[in-house]
Short mmCIF file of C-alpha atoms in Angstrom, two decimals:
data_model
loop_
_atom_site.label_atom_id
_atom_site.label_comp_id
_atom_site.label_asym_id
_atom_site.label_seq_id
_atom_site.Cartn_x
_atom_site.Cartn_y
_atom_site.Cartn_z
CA UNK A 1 40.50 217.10 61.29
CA UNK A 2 40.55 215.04 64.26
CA UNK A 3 43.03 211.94 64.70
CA UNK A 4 41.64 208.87 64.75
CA UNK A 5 43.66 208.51 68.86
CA UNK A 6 41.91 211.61 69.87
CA UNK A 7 38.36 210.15 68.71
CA UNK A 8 38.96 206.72 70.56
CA UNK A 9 40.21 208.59 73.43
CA UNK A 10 36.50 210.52 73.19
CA UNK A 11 34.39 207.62 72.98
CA UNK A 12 36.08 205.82 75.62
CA UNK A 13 35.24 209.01 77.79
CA UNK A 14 31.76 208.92 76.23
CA UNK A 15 30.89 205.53 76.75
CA UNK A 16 31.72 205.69 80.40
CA UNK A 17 29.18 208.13 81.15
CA UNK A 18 26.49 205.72 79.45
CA UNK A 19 24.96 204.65 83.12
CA UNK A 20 25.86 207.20 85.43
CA UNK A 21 24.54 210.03 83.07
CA UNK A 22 22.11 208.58 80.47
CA UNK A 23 21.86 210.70 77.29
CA UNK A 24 18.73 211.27 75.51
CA UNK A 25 18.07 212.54 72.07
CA UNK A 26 14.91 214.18 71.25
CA UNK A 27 13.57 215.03 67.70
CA UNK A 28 11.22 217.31 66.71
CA UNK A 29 8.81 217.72 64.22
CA UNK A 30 8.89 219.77 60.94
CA UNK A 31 7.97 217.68 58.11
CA UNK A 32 11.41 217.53 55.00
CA UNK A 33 12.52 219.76 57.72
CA UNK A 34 13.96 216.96 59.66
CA UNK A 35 16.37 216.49 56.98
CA UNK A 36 18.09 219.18 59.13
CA UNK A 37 18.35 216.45 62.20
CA UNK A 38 20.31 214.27 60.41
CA UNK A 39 23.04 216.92 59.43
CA UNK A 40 23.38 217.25 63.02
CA UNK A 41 23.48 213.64 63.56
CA UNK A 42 26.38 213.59 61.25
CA UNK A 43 28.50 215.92 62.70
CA UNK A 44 28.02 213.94 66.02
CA UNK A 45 28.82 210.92 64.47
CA UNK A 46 32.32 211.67 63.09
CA UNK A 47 33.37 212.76 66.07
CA UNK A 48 31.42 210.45 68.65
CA UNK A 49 31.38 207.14 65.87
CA UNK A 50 30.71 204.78 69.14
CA UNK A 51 28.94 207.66 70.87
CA UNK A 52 25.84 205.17 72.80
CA UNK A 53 22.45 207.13 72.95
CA UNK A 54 20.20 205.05 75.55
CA UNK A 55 17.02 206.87 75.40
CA UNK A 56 15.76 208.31 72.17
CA UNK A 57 12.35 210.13 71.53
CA UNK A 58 10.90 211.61 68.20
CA UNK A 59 7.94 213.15 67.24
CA UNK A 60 5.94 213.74 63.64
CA UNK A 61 9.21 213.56 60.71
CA UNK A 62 11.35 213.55 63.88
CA UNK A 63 10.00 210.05 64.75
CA UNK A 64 11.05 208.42 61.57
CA UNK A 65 14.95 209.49 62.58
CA UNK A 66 14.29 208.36 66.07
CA UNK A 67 13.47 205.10 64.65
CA UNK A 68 16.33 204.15 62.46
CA UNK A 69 18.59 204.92 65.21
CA UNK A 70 16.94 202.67 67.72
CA UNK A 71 16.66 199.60 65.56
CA UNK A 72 19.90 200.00 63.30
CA UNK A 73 22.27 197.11 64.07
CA UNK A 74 25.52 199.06 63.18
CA UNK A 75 27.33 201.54 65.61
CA UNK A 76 26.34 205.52 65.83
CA UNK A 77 28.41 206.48 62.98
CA UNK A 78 27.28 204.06 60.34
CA UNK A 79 23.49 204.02 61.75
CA UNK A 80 23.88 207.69 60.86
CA UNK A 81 25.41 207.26 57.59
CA UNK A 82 22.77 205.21 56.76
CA UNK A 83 20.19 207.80 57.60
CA UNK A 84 21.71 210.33 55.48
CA UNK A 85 21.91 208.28 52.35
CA UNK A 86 18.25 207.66 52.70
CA UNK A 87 17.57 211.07 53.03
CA UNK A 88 20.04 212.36 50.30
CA UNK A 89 17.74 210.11 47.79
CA UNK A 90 14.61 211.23 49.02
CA UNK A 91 11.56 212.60 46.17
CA UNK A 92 8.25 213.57 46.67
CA UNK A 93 7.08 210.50 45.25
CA UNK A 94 8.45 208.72 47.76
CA UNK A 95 6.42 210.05 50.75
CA UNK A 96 3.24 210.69 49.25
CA UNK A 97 1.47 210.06 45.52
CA UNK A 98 2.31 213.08 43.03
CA UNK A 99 0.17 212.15 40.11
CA UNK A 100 -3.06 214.33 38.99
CA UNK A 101 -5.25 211.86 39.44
CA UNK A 102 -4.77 210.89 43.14
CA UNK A 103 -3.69 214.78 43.95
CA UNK A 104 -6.98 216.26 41.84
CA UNK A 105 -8.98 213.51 43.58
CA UNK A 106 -8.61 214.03 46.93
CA UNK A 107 -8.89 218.05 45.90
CA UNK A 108 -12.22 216.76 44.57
CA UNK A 109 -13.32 214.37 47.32
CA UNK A 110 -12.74 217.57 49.74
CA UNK A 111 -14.71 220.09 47.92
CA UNK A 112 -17.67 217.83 47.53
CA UNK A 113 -17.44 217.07 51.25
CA UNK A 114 -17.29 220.17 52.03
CA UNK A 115 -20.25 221.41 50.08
CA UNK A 116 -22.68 218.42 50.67
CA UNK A 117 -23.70 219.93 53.85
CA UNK A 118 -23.35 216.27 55.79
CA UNK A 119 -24.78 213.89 53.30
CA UNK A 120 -24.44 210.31 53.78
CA UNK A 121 -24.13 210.34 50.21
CA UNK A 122 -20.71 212.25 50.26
CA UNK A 123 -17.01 210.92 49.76
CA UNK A 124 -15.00 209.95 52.77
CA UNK A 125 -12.13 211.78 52.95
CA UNK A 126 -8.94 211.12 54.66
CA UNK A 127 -5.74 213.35 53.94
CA UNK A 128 -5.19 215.38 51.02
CA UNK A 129 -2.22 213.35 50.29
CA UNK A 130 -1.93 209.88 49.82
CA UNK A 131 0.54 208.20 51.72
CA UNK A 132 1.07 204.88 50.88
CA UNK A 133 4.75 205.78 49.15
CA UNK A 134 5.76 206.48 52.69
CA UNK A 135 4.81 203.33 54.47
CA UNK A 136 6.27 201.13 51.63
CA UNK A 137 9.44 203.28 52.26
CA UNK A 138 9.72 203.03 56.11
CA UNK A 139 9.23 199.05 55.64
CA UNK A 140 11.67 198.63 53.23
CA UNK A 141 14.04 201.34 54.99
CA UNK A 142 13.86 199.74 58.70
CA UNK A 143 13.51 196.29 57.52
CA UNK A 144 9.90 195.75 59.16
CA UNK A 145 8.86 192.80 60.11
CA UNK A 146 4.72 192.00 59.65
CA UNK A 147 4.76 195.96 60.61
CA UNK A 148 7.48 195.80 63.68
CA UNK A 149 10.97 196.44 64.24
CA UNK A 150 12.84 193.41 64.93
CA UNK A 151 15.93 196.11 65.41
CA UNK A 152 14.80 197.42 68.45
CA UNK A 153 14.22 194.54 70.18
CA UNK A 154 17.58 193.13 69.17
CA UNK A 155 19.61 196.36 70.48
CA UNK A 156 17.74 196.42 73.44
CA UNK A 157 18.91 192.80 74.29
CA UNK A 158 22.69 194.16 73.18
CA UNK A 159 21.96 197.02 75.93
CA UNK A 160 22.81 199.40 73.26
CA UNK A 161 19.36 201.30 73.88
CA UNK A 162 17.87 201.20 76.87
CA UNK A 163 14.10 202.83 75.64
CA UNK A 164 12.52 204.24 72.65
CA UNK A 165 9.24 206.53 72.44
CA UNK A 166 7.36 207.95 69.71
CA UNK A 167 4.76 210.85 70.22
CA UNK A 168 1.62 210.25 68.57
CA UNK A 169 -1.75 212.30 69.26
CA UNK A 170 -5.54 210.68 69.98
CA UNK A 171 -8.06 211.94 67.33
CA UNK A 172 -10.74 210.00 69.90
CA UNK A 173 -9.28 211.59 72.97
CA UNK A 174 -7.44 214.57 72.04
CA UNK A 175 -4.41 213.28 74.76
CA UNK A 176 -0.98 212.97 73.43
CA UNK A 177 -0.20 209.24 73.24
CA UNK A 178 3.71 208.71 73.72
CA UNK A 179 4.42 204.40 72.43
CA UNK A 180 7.17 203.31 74.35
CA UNK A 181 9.41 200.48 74.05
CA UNK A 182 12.05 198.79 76.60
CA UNK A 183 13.35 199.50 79.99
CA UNK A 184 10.53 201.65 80.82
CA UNK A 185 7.29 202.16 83.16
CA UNK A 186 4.01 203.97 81.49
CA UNK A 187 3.17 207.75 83.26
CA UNK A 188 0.31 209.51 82.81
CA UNK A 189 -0.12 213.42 83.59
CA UNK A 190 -3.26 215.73 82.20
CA UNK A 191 -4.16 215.06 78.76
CA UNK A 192 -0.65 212.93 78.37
CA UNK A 193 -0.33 209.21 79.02
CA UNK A 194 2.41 206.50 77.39
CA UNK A 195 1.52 203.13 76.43
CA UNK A 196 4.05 200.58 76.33
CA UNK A 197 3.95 198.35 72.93
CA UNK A 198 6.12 197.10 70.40
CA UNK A 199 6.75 199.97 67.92
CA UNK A 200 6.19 199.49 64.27
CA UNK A 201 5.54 201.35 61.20
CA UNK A 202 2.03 202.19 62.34
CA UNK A 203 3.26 204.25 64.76
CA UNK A 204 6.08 206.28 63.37
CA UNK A 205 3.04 207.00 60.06
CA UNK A 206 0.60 208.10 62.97
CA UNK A 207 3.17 210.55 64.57
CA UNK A 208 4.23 211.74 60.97
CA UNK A 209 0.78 212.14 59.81
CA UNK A 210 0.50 216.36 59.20
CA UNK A 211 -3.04 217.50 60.47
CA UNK A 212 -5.04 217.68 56.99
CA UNK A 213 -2.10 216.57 55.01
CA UNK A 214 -1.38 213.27 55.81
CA UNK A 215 -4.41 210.63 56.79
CA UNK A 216 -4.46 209.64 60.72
CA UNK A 217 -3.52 205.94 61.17
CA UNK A 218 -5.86 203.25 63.35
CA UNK A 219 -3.77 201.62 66.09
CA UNK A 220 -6.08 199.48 67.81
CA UNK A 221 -9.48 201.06 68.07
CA UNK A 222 -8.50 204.63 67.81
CA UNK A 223 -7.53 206.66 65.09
CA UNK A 224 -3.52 208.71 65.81
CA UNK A 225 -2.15 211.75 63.66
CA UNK A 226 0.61 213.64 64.17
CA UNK A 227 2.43 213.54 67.35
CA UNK A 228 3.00 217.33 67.91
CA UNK A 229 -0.40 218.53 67.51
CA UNK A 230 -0.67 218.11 71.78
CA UNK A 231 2.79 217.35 73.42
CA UNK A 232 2.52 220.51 75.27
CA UNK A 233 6.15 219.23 77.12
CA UNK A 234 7.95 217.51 73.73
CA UNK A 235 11.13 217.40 76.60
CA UNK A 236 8.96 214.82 78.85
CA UNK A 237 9.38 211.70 77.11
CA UNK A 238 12.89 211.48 77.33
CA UNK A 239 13.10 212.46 80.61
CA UNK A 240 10.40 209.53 81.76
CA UNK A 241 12.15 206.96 80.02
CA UNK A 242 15.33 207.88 82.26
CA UNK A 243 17.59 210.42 80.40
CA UNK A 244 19.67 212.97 82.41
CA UNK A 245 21.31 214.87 79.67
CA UNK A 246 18.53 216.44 76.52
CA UNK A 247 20.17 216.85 73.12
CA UNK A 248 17.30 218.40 71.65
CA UNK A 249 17.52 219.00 67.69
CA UNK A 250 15.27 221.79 66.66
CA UNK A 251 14.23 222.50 63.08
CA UNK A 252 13.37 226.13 63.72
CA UNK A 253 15.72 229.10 63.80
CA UNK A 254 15.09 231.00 67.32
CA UNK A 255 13.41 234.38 66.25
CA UNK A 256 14.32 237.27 68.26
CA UNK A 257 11.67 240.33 68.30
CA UNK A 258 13.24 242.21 65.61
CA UNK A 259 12.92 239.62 63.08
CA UNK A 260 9.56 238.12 64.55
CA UNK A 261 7.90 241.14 64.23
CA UNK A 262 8.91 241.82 60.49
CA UNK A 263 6.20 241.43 58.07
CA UNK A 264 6.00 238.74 55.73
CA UNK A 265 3.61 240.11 53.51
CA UNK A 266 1.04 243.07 53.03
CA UNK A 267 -2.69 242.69 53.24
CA UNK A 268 -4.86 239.95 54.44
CA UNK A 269 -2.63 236.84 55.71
CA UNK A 270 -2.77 234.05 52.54
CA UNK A 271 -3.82 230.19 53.14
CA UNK A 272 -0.09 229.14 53.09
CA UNK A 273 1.01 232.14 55.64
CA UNK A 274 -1.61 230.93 57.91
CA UNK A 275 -1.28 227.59 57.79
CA UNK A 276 2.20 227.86 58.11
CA UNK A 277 2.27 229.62 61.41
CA UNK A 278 -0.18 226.87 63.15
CA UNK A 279 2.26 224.29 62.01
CA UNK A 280 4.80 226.35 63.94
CA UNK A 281 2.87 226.83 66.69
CA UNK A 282 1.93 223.14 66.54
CA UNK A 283 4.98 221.47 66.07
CA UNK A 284 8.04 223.88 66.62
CA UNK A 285 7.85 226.34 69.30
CA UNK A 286 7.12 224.24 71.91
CA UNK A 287 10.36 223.07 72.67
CA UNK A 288 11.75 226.87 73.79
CA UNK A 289 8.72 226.77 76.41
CA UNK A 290 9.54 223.41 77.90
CA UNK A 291 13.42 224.24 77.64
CA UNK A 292 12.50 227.52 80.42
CA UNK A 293 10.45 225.32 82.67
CA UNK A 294 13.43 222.58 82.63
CA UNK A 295 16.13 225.01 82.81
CA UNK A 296 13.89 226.88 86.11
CA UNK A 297 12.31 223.81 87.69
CA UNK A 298 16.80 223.00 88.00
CA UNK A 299 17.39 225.86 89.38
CA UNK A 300 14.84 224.87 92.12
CA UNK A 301 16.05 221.83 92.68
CA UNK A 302 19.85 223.02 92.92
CA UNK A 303 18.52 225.37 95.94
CA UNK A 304 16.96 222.59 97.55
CA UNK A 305 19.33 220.30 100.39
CA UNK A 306 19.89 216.91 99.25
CA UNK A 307 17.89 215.39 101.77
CA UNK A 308 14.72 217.39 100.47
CA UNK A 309 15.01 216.56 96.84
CA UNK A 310 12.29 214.03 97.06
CA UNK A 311 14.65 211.76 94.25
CA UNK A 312 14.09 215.04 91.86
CA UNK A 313 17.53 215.42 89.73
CA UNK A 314 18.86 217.98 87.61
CA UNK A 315 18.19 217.60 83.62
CA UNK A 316 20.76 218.74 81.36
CA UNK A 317 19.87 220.16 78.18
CA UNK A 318 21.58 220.94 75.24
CA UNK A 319 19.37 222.93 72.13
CA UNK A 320 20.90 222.55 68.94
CA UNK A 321 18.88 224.51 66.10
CA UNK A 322 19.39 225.99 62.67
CA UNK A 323 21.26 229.14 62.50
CA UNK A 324 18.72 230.45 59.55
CA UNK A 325 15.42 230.38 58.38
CA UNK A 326 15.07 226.90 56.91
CA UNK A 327 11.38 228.11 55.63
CA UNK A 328 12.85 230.68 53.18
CA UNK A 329 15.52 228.26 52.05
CA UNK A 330 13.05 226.33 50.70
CA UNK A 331 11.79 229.44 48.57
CA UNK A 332 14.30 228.27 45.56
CA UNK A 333 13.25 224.84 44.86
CA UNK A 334 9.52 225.58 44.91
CA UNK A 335 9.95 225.38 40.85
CA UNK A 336 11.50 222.07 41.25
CA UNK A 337 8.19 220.38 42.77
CA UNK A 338 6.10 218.21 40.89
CA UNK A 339 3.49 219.73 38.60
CA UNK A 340 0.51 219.52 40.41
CA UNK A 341 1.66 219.49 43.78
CA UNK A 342 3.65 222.62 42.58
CA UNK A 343 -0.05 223.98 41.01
CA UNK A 344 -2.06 223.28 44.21
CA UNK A 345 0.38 224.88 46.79
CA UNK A 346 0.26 228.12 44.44
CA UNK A 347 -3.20 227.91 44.73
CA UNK A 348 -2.38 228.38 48.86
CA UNK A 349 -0.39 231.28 48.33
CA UNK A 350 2.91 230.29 48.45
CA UNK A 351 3.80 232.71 46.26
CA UNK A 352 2.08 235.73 47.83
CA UNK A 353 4.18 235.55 51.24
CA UNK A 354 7.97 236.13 52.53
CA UNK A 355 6.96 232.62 54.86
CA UNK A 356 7.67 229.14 53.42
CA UNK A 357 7.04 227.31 56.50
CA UNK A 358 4.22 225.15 55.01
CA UNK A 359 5.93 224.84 51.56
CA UNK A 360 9.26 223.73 53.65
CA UNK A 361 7.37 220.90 55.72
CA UNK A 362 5.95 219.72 52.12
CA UNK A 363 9.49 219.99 50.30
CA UNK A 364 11.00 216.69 50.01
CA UNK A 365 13.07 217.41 47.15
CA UNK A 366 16.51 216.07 46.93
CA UNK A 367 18.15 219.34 46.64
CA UNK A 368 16.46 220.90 49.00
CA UNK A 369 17.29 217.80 51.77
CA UNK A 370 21.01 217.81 50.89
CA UNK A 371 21.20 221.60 51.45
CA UNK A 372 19.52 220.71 54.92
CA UNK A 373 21.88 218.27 56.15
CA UNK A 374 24.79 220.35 54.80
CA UNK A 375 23.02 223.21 57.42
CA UNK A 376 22.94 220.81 60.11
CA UNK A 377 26.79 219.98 60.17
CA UNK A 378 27.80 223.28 59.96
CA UNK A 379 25.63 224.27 62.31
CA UNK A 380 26.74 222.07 65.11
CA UNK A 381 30.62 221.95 64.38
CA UNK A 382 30.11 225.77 64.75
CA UNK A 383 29.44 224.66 68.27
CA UNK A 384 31.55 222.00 68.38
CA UNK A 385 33.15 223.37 71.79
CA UNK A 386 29.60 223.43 73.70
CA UNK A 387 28.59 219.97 72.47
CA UNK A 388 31.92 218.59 73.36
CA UNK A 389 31.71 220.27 76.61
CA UNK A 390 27.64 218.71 77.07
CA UNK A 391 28.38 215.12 75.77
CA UNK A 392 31.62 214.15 77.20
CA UNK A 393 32.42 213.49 81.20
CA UNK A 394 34.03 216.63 82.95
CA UNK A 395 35.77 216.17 86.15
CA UNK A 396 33.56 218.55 88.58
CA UNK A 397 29.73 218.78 87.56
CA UNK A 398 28.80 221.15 85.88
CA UNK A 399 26.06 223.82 87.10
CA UNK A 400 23.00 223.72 84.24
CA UNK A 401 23.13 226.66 81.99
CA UNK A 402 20.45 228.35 79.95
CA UNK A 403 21.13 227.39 76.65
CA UNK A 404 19.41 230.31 75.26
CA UNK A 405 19.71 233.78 76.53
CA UNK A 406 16.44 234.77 75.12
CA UNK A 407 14.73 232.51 77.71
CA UNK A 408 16.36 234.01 80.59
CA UNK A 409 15.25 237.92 79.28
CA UNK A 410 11.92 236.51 78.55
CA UNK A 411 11.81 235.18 82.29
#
């Protein structure tokens, strides 16, 4: 247990650092999996409770975190307490409707789409869920004004945050649209651009909006879905909006080649395997790519004289992910889903296959969140040292570090 002297002493240390060495947090995507952020946000919290984040970034179920944090009023510890006890009282029916006749609808609606070989005559269709539970949530949870956050523009006055961005992706375009908001100027790279706009709810259901799943949300004159579909670099955000030190919270257990070449099942791959390995492709294995370029394109820049540097500067980053396979946790509360959501994701194959990725993205049961966050705090006070040694000021700098051996074989 740590003594209340030793924690001030901490955050005064901490809160130093704010402008010399901005910190950024970035959350991923993963669906009930981001449950798993929040455990880690915990553990952070009681032992950083003033710890200042300036730049925060989230994509997909990672975005709704991101914004909670930037538009609480309270300090890092109870903003984060906060977030848990939403979480902790999650349901299905909160996120999206459960009931047979919306579920067995839009099941209906697709098939007939789907055979009607383009008719006029045939039902739109949207997602296979309905929504709406969600939005009425995130409105009521971050105290929405007319669809905005009054909280973030209130903290950014307080100089508590500095800038907020949440990754959405253009179903007109295909380019990955990051919405920013405060001390900030737009960038645009390749098939990546930011817009700079008052975040609201629309955004945060556009980056959480699962391909298929979840309907895509109109901002404007476009129609968004999920934010990880095309952030090829999920690290860049934060890093454009002026952070120096990544605390990236993954919600995917690094698999090494032993255990990603085990099977999952025999036979021809079931809907649910399938579907569950583009999500992960899509939304959680990205961050291990960007995290080698970052950690060589330092290593560049470290070689380079001072002079030559061009303004380039070194990015810390700091991985935190889960320590097991949060897809096969959610194996045991499969039974617990509602009827019909519980019929049709049978009907996928969740039952045939070793791999609950898909199932776990879908699995907003209260159990099953609880036993997330519990992961997430043990996770990170089991490296307690290395965050304490990333997040508060040392006395010489500190030479960037691959944070995952893996990379540096794989390089």
């Amino acid at each position: 247990m740590i003594e209340a002297a030793a924690i001030r002493e901490m955050n005064a240390r901490v809160t130093g650092r704010h402008d010399a060495d901005p910190l950024g947090l970035v959350l991923t995507g993963g669906g009930a999996r981001a449950a798993y952020q929040v455990g880690v946000l915990t553990w952070l919290s009681k032992r950083y409770p003033e710890l200042r984040v300036p730049v925060i970034t989230g994509v997909s179920a990672g975005a709704i975190n991101a914004a909670h944090l930037a538009s609480n009023p309270g300090t890092f510890r109870e903003s984060v307490e906060e977030l848990r006890a939403l979480w902790a009282g999650l349901s299905p029916e909160q996120i999206f409707r459960v009931d047979a006749t919306s579920l067995m609808g839009n099941v209906s609606r697709w098939g007939l789409r789907l055979i009607s070989g383009g008719s006029r005559a045939a039902p739109q269709v949207q997602g296979l869920v309905d929504t709406t539970p969600l939005r009425e949530f995130l409105e009521r949870a971050l105290h929405s004004e007319h669809g905005e956050l009054p909280g973030i523009v209130k903290n950014l006055r307080r100089g508590t945050l500095k800038a907020v961005g949440i990754s959405t992706t253009s179903y007109s375009s295909g380019n990955s649209v990051v919405w920013i908001q405060g001390d900030a100027r737009p960038w645009q790279r390749p098939q990546r651009q930011s817009v700079l706009s008052p975040l609201g709810i629309d955004h945060i259901m556009a980056s959480a909006a699962l391909p298929v799943f979840f309907p895509a949300v109109r901002i404007g004159s476009e129609w968004y879905g999920d934010g990880g579909v095309r952030l090829a670099a999920p690290l860049s955000p934060a890093v454009h909006l002026g952070a120096r030190r990544l605390l990236a919270v993954s919600t995917r257990r690094f698999r090494d080649s032993a255990s990603a070449s085990s099977r999952d099942q025999r036979g021809y791959p079931v809907p649910a395997q399938v579907i569950g390995v583009l999500m992960n492709s899509i939304f959680l294995d990205l961050i291990d790519q960007d995290g080698l370029r970052l950690e060589r394109f330092n290593q560049l820049i470290e070689r380079l004289p001072e002079e030559n540097r061009m303004g380039l500067e070194v990015v810390k980053l700091l991985v935190v992910r889960p320590l097991r396979d949060l897809g096969q946790l959610a194996r045991q509360y499969e039974p617990h889903l509602p009827r019909v959501l519980r019929f049709l994701t049978r009907g996928l194959g969740t039952r045939q296959t070793r791999s609950s990725d898909m199932l776990s993205m879908l699995m907003f049961q209260a159990e099953y969140l609880n036993d997330l966050m519990e992961i997430g705090e043990a996770d990170a006070d089991a490296r307690a040292e290395e965050i304490a040694a990333f997040i508060e000021p040392v006395l010489e700098p500190v030479a960037p570090r691959v944070t995952h051996p893996e990379w540096a074989e794989a390089g």
